[in-house]
CSV table of C-alpha atoms in Angstrom, one decimal:
chain,number,residue,atom,x,y,z
A,1,MET,CA,0.0,0.0,0.0
A,2,VAL,CA,1.1,3.6,-0.6
A,3,ASN,CA,-0.7,6.7,0.9
A,4,ILE,CA,-0.5,9.8,-1.3
A,5,TYR,CA,-1.6,13.3,-0.5
A,6,THR,CA,-1.9,15.5,-3.6
A,7,SER,CA,-3.2,18.8,-4.8
A,8,MET,CA,-3.6,17.5,-8.3
A,9,GLN,CA,-7.2,17.4,-9.5
A,10,SER,CA,-8.7,13.9,-9.2
A,11,LYS,CA,-9.5,13.7,-12.9
A,12,ASP,CA,-5.8,13.9,-13.5
A,13,SER,CA,-4.3,12.0,-10.5
A,14,VAL,CA,-6.6,8.9,-10.6
A,15,PRO,CA,-5.4,7.8,-14.1
A,16,ILE,CA,-1.8,7.9,-12.8
A,17,THR,CA,-2.5,5.9,-9.7
A,18,GLU,CA,-4.6,3.4,-11.6
A,19,ALA,CA,-1.8,2.8,-14.0
A,20,PHE,CA,0.6,2.4,-11.1
A,21,GLU,CA,-1.7,-0.1,-9.4
A,22,LYS,CA,-2.1,-2.1,-12.6
A,23,GLN,CA,1.7,-2.2,-13.2
A,24,TYR,CA,2.9,-3.0,-9.7
A,25,GLY,CA,-0.1,-4.5,-7.8
A,26,ILE,CA,0.3,-2.0,-5.0
A,27,LYS,CA,-2.9,-0.4,-3.7
A,28,VAL,CA,-2.9,3.4,-3.7
A,29,VAL,CA,-4.9,5.4,-1.1
A,30,LEU,CA,-5.3,8.9,-2.5
A,31,TRP,CA,-6.3,12.0,-0.6
A,32,ARG,CA,-6.8,15.2,-2.7
A,33,ALA,CA,-6.9,18.7,-1.1
A,34,SER,CA,-5.5,22.2,-1.5
A,35,PRO,CA,-1.8,22.6,-0.7
A,36,ASP,CA,-2.6,24.5,2.4
A,37,LYS,CA,-4.9,21.8,3.7
A,38,ILE,CA,-2.3,19.1,2.9
A,39,THR,CA,0.4,21.0,4.8
A,40,GLN,CA,-2.0,21.5,7.8
A,41,ARG,CA,-2.8,17.8,7.9
A,42,VAL,CA,0.8,16.7,7.7
A,43,LEU,CA,1.8,19.0,10.6
A,44,ILE,CA,-1.1,17.9,12.7
A,45,GLU,CA,-0.2,14.3,12.1
A,46,VAL,CA,3.4,14.8,13.0
A,47,LYS,CA,2.5,16.7,16.2
A,48,ALA,CA,0.2,13.8,17.2
A,49,GLY,CA,3.1,11.3,16.6
A,50,ARG,CA,1.5,9.8,13.5
A,51,ASP,CA,3.3,9.0,10.3
A,52,ASP,CA,0.5,8.3,7.8
A,53,VAL,CA,1.6,9.7,4.4
A,54,ASP,CA,4.1,8.1,2.0
A,55,VAL,CA,4.1,10.6,-0.9
A,56,LEU,CA,3.4,14.3,-1.1
A,57,GLU,CA,2.6,15.9,-4.4
A,58,MET,CA,1.7,19.6,-4.4
A,59,ASN,CA,2.7,23.2,-5.1
A,60,GLY,CA,6.3,24.3,-4.6
A,61,PRO,CA,6.0,26.7,-1.7
A,62,GLU,CA,4.0,24.3,0.5
A,63,ILE,CA,6.3,21.4,-0.1
A,64,GLU,CA,9.3,23.7,0.6
A,65,ARG,CA,7.7,24.5,3.9
A,66,LEU,CA,7.5,20.8,4.8
A,67,TYR,CA,11.2,20.4,3.8
A,68,ARG,CA,12.1,23.2,6.3
A,69,GLU,CA,10.2,21.3,9.0
A,70,ASN,CA,12.7,18.5,8.4
A,71,LEU,CA,9.9,16.2,7.2
A,72,LEU,CA,11.3,15.2,3.8
A,73,SER,CA,13.9,12.7,2.8
A,74,GLU,CA,16.3,13.2,-0.1
A,75,PHE,CA,15.7,10.6,-2.7
A,76,TYR,CA,17.1,9.5,-6.1
A,77,SER,CA,15.3,8.3,-9.2
A,78,PRO,CA,16.8,7.1,-12.6
A,79,ALA,CA,14.2,9.5,-14.1
A,80,PHE,CA,16.2,12.5,-12.7
A,81,ARG,CA,18.4,12.4,-15.8
A,82,ASP,CA,15.4,13.5,-18.0
A,83,LEU,CA,14.5,16.5,-15.8
A,84,PRO,CA,15.8,20.0,-16.4
A,85,PRO,CA,18.1,21.5,-13.7
A,86,ALA,CA,15.4,24.0,-12.7
A,87,ALA,CA,13.2,21.1,-11.5
A,88,PHE,CA,15.4,20.6,-8.5
A,89,PRO,CA,15.8,22.9,-5.5
A,90,LYS,CA,19.4,23.3,-4.3
A,91,HIS,CA,18.8,20.9,-1.4
A,92,ARG,CA,17.2,18.3,-3.7
A,93,HIS,CA,14.6,17.0,-1.2
A,94,TYR,CA,11.8,17.3,-3.8
A,95,VAL,CA,11.5,17.6,-7.5
A,96,ALA,CA,9.0,19.2,-10.0
A,97,ASP,CA,6.8,16.6,-11.7
A,98,ARG,CA,4.4,19.0,-13.6
A,99,LEU,CA,4.4,22.7,-14.5
A,100,ASN,CA,1.9,25.5,-15.0
A,101,PHE,CA,3.1,28.1,-17.4
A,102,PHE,CA,1.9,31.7,-17.3
A,103,VAL,CA,1.3,32.9,-20.9
A,104,LEU,CA,-0.5,35.5,-22.9
A,105,ALA,CA,-3.8,34.2,-24.3
A,106,TYR,CA,-5.9,35.9,-26.9
A,107,ASN,CA,-8.9,35.4,-29.1
A,108,THR,CA,-7.8,35.3,-32.7
A,109,LYS,CA,-11.1,36.8,-34.0
A,110,LEU,CA,-10.8,39.8,-31.6
A,111,VAL,CA,-7.0,40.5,-31.8
A,112,PRO,CA,-5.6,40.9,-35.3
A,113,PRO,CA,-2.2,39.3,-35.9
A,114,LYS,CA,-0.4,42.6,-36.2
A,115,GLN,CA,-1.8,43.7,-32.8
A,116,VAL,CA,-0.7,40.6,-30.9
A,117,PRO,CA,1.7,41.8,-28.1
A,118,ASN,CA,5.2,40.4,-28.5
A,119,SER,CA,6.6,41.8,-25.3
A,120,TYR,CA,5.5,43.1,-21.9
A,121,ASP,CA,6.1,46.6,-23.2
A,122,ASP,CA,3.6,46.0,-26.0
A,123,LEU,CA,0.9,45.6,-23.3
A,124,LEU,CA,1.3,49.3,-22.5
A,125,HIS,CA,-0.1,50.3,-25.9
A,126,PRO,CA,-3.2,52.6,-25.5
A,127,ARG,CA,-5.3,50.0,-27.4
A,128,TRP,CA,-5.1,47.7,-24.4
A,129,LYS,CA,-6.3,50.1,-21.7
A,130,GLY,CA,-9.2,48.5,-19.8
A,131,LYS,CA,-9.1,45.4,-22.0
A,132,LEU,CA,-6.4,43.3,-20.3
A,133,VAL,CA,-7.4,40.5,-17.8
A,134,ILE,CA,-5.3,39.1,-15.0
A,135,GLU,CA,-5.9,36.3,-12.5
A,136,PRO,CA,-5.9,37.9,-9.1
A,137,SER,CA,-3.9,35.2,-7.3
A,138,ASP,CA,-0.8,35.4,-9.5
A,139,PHE,CA,1.4,37.4,-7.2
A,140,ASP,CA,4.1,34.7,-7.5
A,141,TRP,CA,4.3,35.4,-11.3
A,142,PHE,CA,4.5,39.1,-10.5
A,143,ALA,CA,7.3,38.7,-8.0
A,144,SER,CA,9.3,36.5,-10.4
A,145,VAL,CA,8.9,38.8,-13.4
A,146,VAL,CA,9.8,41.9,-11.3
A,147,LYS,CA,12.9,40.2,-9.9
A,148,SER,CA,14.0,39.0,-13.3
A,149,MET,CA,13.6,42.6,-14.8
A,150,GLY,CA,15.5,44.0,-11.8
A,151,GLU,CA,13.3,45.2,-8.9
A,152,GLU,CA,13.4,48.9,-9.6
A,153,LYS,CA,12.8,48.6,-13.3
A,154,GLY,CA,10.2,45.8,-12.7
A,155,LEU,CA,8.1,47.7,-10.2
A,156,ASP,CA,8.2,50.7,-12.5
A,157,TYR,CA,6.8,48.5,-15.3
A,158,PHE,CA,4.0,47.1,-13.2
A,159,LYS,CA,3.0,50.5,-12.0
A,160,LYS,CA,2.5,51.4,-15.7
A,161,LEU,CA,0.6,48.1,-16.3
A,162,ALA,CA,-1.7,48.9,-13.4
A,163,ALA,CA,-2.4,52.2,-15.0
A,164,MET,CA,-3.8,50.3,-18.0
A,165,LYS,CA,-6.7,49.4,-15.7
A,166,PRO,CA,-6.7,45.6,-16.2
A,167,THR,CA,-9.7,43.6,-15.0
A,168,MET,CA,-9.1,40.9,-12.4
A,169,ARG,CA,-11.1,37.6,-12.9
A,170,ASP,CA,-10.8,34.5,-10.8
A,171,GLY,CA,-9.8,31.1,-12.1
A,172,HIS,CA,-7.3,30.2,-14.8
A,173,THR,CA,-9.5,27.6,-16.4
A,174,LEU,CA,-12.4,30.1,-16.5
A,175,LEU,CA,-10.2,32.7,-18.1
A,176,ALA,CA,-9.2,30.3,-20.9
A,177,GLU,CA,-12.9,29.6,-21.5
A,178,MET,CA,-13.7,33.3,-21.5
A,179,VAL,CA,-11.0,34.1,-24.1
A,180,ALA,CA,-12.1,31.1,-26.2
A,181,SER,CA,-15.8,32.3,-26.2
A,182,GLY,CA,-14.8,35.8,-27.1
A,183,GLU,CA,-16.2,37.2,-23.8
A,184,ILE,CA,-12.7,38.8,-23.3
A,185,PRO,CA,-10.1,39.5,-26.0
A,186,ILE,CA,-6.9,38.9,-24.1
A,187,VAL,CA,-5.5,37.5,-20.8
A,188,LEU,CA,-2.1,38.2,-19.4
A,189,THR,CA,-1.7,35.3,-17.0
A,190,ALA,CA,-3.4,32.3,-18.5
A,191,PHE,CA,-2.1,28.7,-18.1
A,192,ASN,CA,-1.1,27.5,-21.5
A,193,HIS,CA,-2.4,23.9,-21.0
A,194,SER,CA,-5.9,25.4,-20.3
A,195,VAL,CA,-5.8,27.5,-23.5
A,196,GLU,CA,-4.4,24.6,-25.5
A,197,LYS,CA,-7.4,22.5,-24.4
A,198,MET,CA,-9.8,25.1,-25.8
A,199,LYS,CA,-7.7,25.5,-29.0
A,200,ARG,CA,-7.9,21.7,-29.6
A,201,LYS,CA,-11.7,21.9,-29.4
A,202,GLY,CA,-11.7,24.3,-32.3
A,203,ALA,CA,-11.9,27.6,-30.4
A,204,PRO,CA,-10.4,30.7,-32.0
A,205,VAL,CA,-7.7,31.1,-29.3
A,206,GLU,CA,-3.9,31.2,-29.2
A,207,TRP,CA,-1.2,31.6,-26.6
A,208,LYS,CA,2.3,32.8,-26.5
A,209,PRO,CA,4.9,33.2,-23.7
A,210,LEU,CA,6.2,36.7,-23.1
A,211,GLN,CA,9.8,36.9,-22.0
A,212,PRO,CA,10.8,36.5,-19.2
A,213,ALA,CA,8.4,33.5,-19.1
A,214,PHE,CA,7.8,31.6,-15.9
A,215,GLY,CA,6.4,28.3,-14.8
A,216,GLN,CA,4.9,27.4,-11.5
A,217,PRO,CA,6.2,24.0,-10.3
A,218,SER,CA,4.2,21.3,-8.5
A,219,ALA,CA,6.6,18.8,-6.9
A,220,ILE,CA,6.8,15.3,-5.4
A,221,GLY,CA,8.5,14.7,-2.1
A,222,LEU,CA,8.9,11.7,0.2
A,223,PRO,CA,8.4,12.0,3.9
A,224,SER,CA,11.4,10.9,6.0
A,225,LYS,CA,9.2,8.7,8.2
A,226,ALA,CA,7.0,7.3,5.4
A,227,PRO,CA,5.3,4.1,6.6
A,228,HIS,CA,5.8,2.4,3.2
A,229,PRO,CA,9.2,3.9,2.0
A,230,HIS,CA,9.9,1.3,-0.7
A,231,ALA,CA,6.4,1.7,-2.2
A,232,ALA,CA,6.8,5.5,-2.0
A,233,LEU,CA,10.0,5.5,-3.9
A,234,LEU,CA,8.5,3.1,-6.5
A,235,PHE,CA,5.6,5.5,-7.0
A,236,ALA,CA,8.0,8.5,-7.3
A,237,ASP,CA,10.0,6.6,-10.0
A,238,PHE,CA,6.7,5.8,-11.8
A,239,LEU,CA,5.4,9.4,-11.7
A,240,LEU,CA,8.7,10.8,-13.0
A,241,SER,CA,9.3,8.1,-15.6
A,242,LYS,CA,8.5,8.6,-19.2
A,243,GLU,CA,5.4,6.4,-18.7
A,244,GLY,CA,4.1,8.5,-15.8
A,245,GLN,CA,4.9,11.8,-17.5
A,246,GLU,CA,3.1,10.6,-20.7
A,247,ILE,CA,0.0,10.2,-18.6
A,248,ILE,CA,0.4,13.8,-17.3
A,249,LYS,CA,0.7,14.9,-21.0
A,250,GLU,CA,-2.4,12.9,-22.0
A,251,ARG,CA,-4.3,14.6,-19.3
A,252,GLY,CA,-3.6,17.9,-21.0
A,253,ARG,CA,-1.0,19.0,-18.4
A,254,VAL,CA,2.7,20.0,-18.8
A,255,PRO,CA,5.1,17.3,-17.8
A,256,ALA,CA,8.4,18.3,-16.2
A,257,SER,CA,10.3,15.5,-18.0
A,258,LEU,CA,12.3,16.4,-21.2
A,259,ALA,CA,11.8,12.8,-22.3
A,260,VAL,CA,8.2,13.5,-23.2
A,261,ASP,CA,7.6,15.5,-26.3
A,262,SER,CA,5.1,18.3,-25.5
A,263,THR,CA,4.1,21.4,-27.4
A,264,LEU,CA,3.5,23.2,-24.1
A,265,ASN,CA,7.2,23.6,-23.0
A,266,LYS,CA,9.0,24.3,-26.2
A,267,PHE,CA,10.2,27.8,-25.3
A,268,GLN,CA,12.6,29.5,-23.0
A,269,TYR,CA,11.4,29.6,-19.5
A,270,GLN,CA,12.4,29.8,-15.8
A,271,LEU,CA,10.6,28.2,-12.9
A,272,ILE,CA,9.3,30.3,-10.0
A,273,ASP,CA,11.5,29.6,-6.9
A,274,PRO,CA,9.3,28.2,-4.1
A,275,ALA,CA,11.9,29.3,-1.5
A,276,VAL,CA,11.6,32.9,-2.7
A,277,ILE,CA,7.8,32.8,-2.5
A,278,LEU,CA,7.9,31.3,0.9
A,279,ASP,CA,10.5,33.8,2.3
A,280,GLU,CA,9.3,36.9,0.5
A,281,GLY,CA,5.6,36.1,-0.2
A,282,SER,CA,4.1,38.6,2.2
A,283,LYS,CA,6.1,41.4,0.6
A,284,TRP,CA,5.1,40.6,-2.9
A,285,GLU,CA,1.5,39.8,-2.0
A,286,LYS,CA,1.2,43.3,-0.4
A,287,LEU,CA,2.7,45.0,-3.4
A,288,TRP,CA,0.5,43.0,-5.8
A,289,ALA,CA,-2.6,43.9,-3.7
A,290,GLU,CA,-1.7,47.6,-3.7
A,291,LEU,CA,-1.2,47.7,-7.5
A,292,PHE,CA,-4.0,45.5,-8.7
A,293,LEU,CA,-6.5,44.5,-5.9
A,294,GLY,CA,-7.3,47.9,-4.3
A,295,GLY,CA,-5.2,46.9,-1.3
A,296,GLU,CA,-7.3,43.8,-0.5
A,297,MET,CA,-5.2,40.7,0.3
A,298,LEU,CA,-5.7,37.4,-1.5
A,299,VAL,CA,-7.9,34.5,-0.4
A,300,LYS,CA,-6.0,31.2,-0.8
A,301,GLN,CA,-7.2,29.0,-3.8
A,302,GLU,CA,-7.5,25.3,-4.2
A,303,GLY,CA,-4.6,23.4,-5.8
A,304,THR,CA,-4.5,22.6,-9.5
């Protein structure tokens, strides 16, 4: 048996665990919740002297927090050779297994080819005033882009972007659907896998990464006191293997492995550093709220 806590949506995680069970004959007990709830459950269990979970799979900052609580064990998988260096934190106690890329998405019937922005600066053209849409929880993207630009230059840019009066709308999946339907012309922080799903259904929608482009990692980690450590390592091997990563691709997600050919990661990108978001999150969340949310702080979302 192997007990897994994950923030991956059940429609995507269940096909993976079913394939693992079929191949190895090991029963999987799956619990799906938001990254925050997973973290809370693990910390409560540890405080109570219980070691219930074998595998953790969730967003980067939350799994980084559990590493800092000395709850994760460093592990090795042959599949590591197929992962990009950015998939590993310096301490190597977890590794990215799937990615969410922030991209520009636009309706091809509403945005003529010559008007499609090719850079962040292009978003400041007067034609986009009041027409841009941003997902209000994306302060981690904001922090990463600002730091990449250089903090002074980056903050100056985002002040100009805020002056363009973008609309804030909840939900990356919903935003992709709204662009596809023509309800909105352009989104600045769409997830490319959500847009690609609409595109494959025939919707007049396209996406492109603006540089610097960033991905949000979700990672797998193994608790140091896992009750079934051998089964846990076997599942990690499976998830990170070409076979496991192909299932992630088949589910319309972005696999971390370079061994899997995906149209969703064929561009220059960086990954958001979970440690930076954990250490500096309150600073960037406050700046984000001041610029785009009227000073109101974010409400935590469910995992993806």
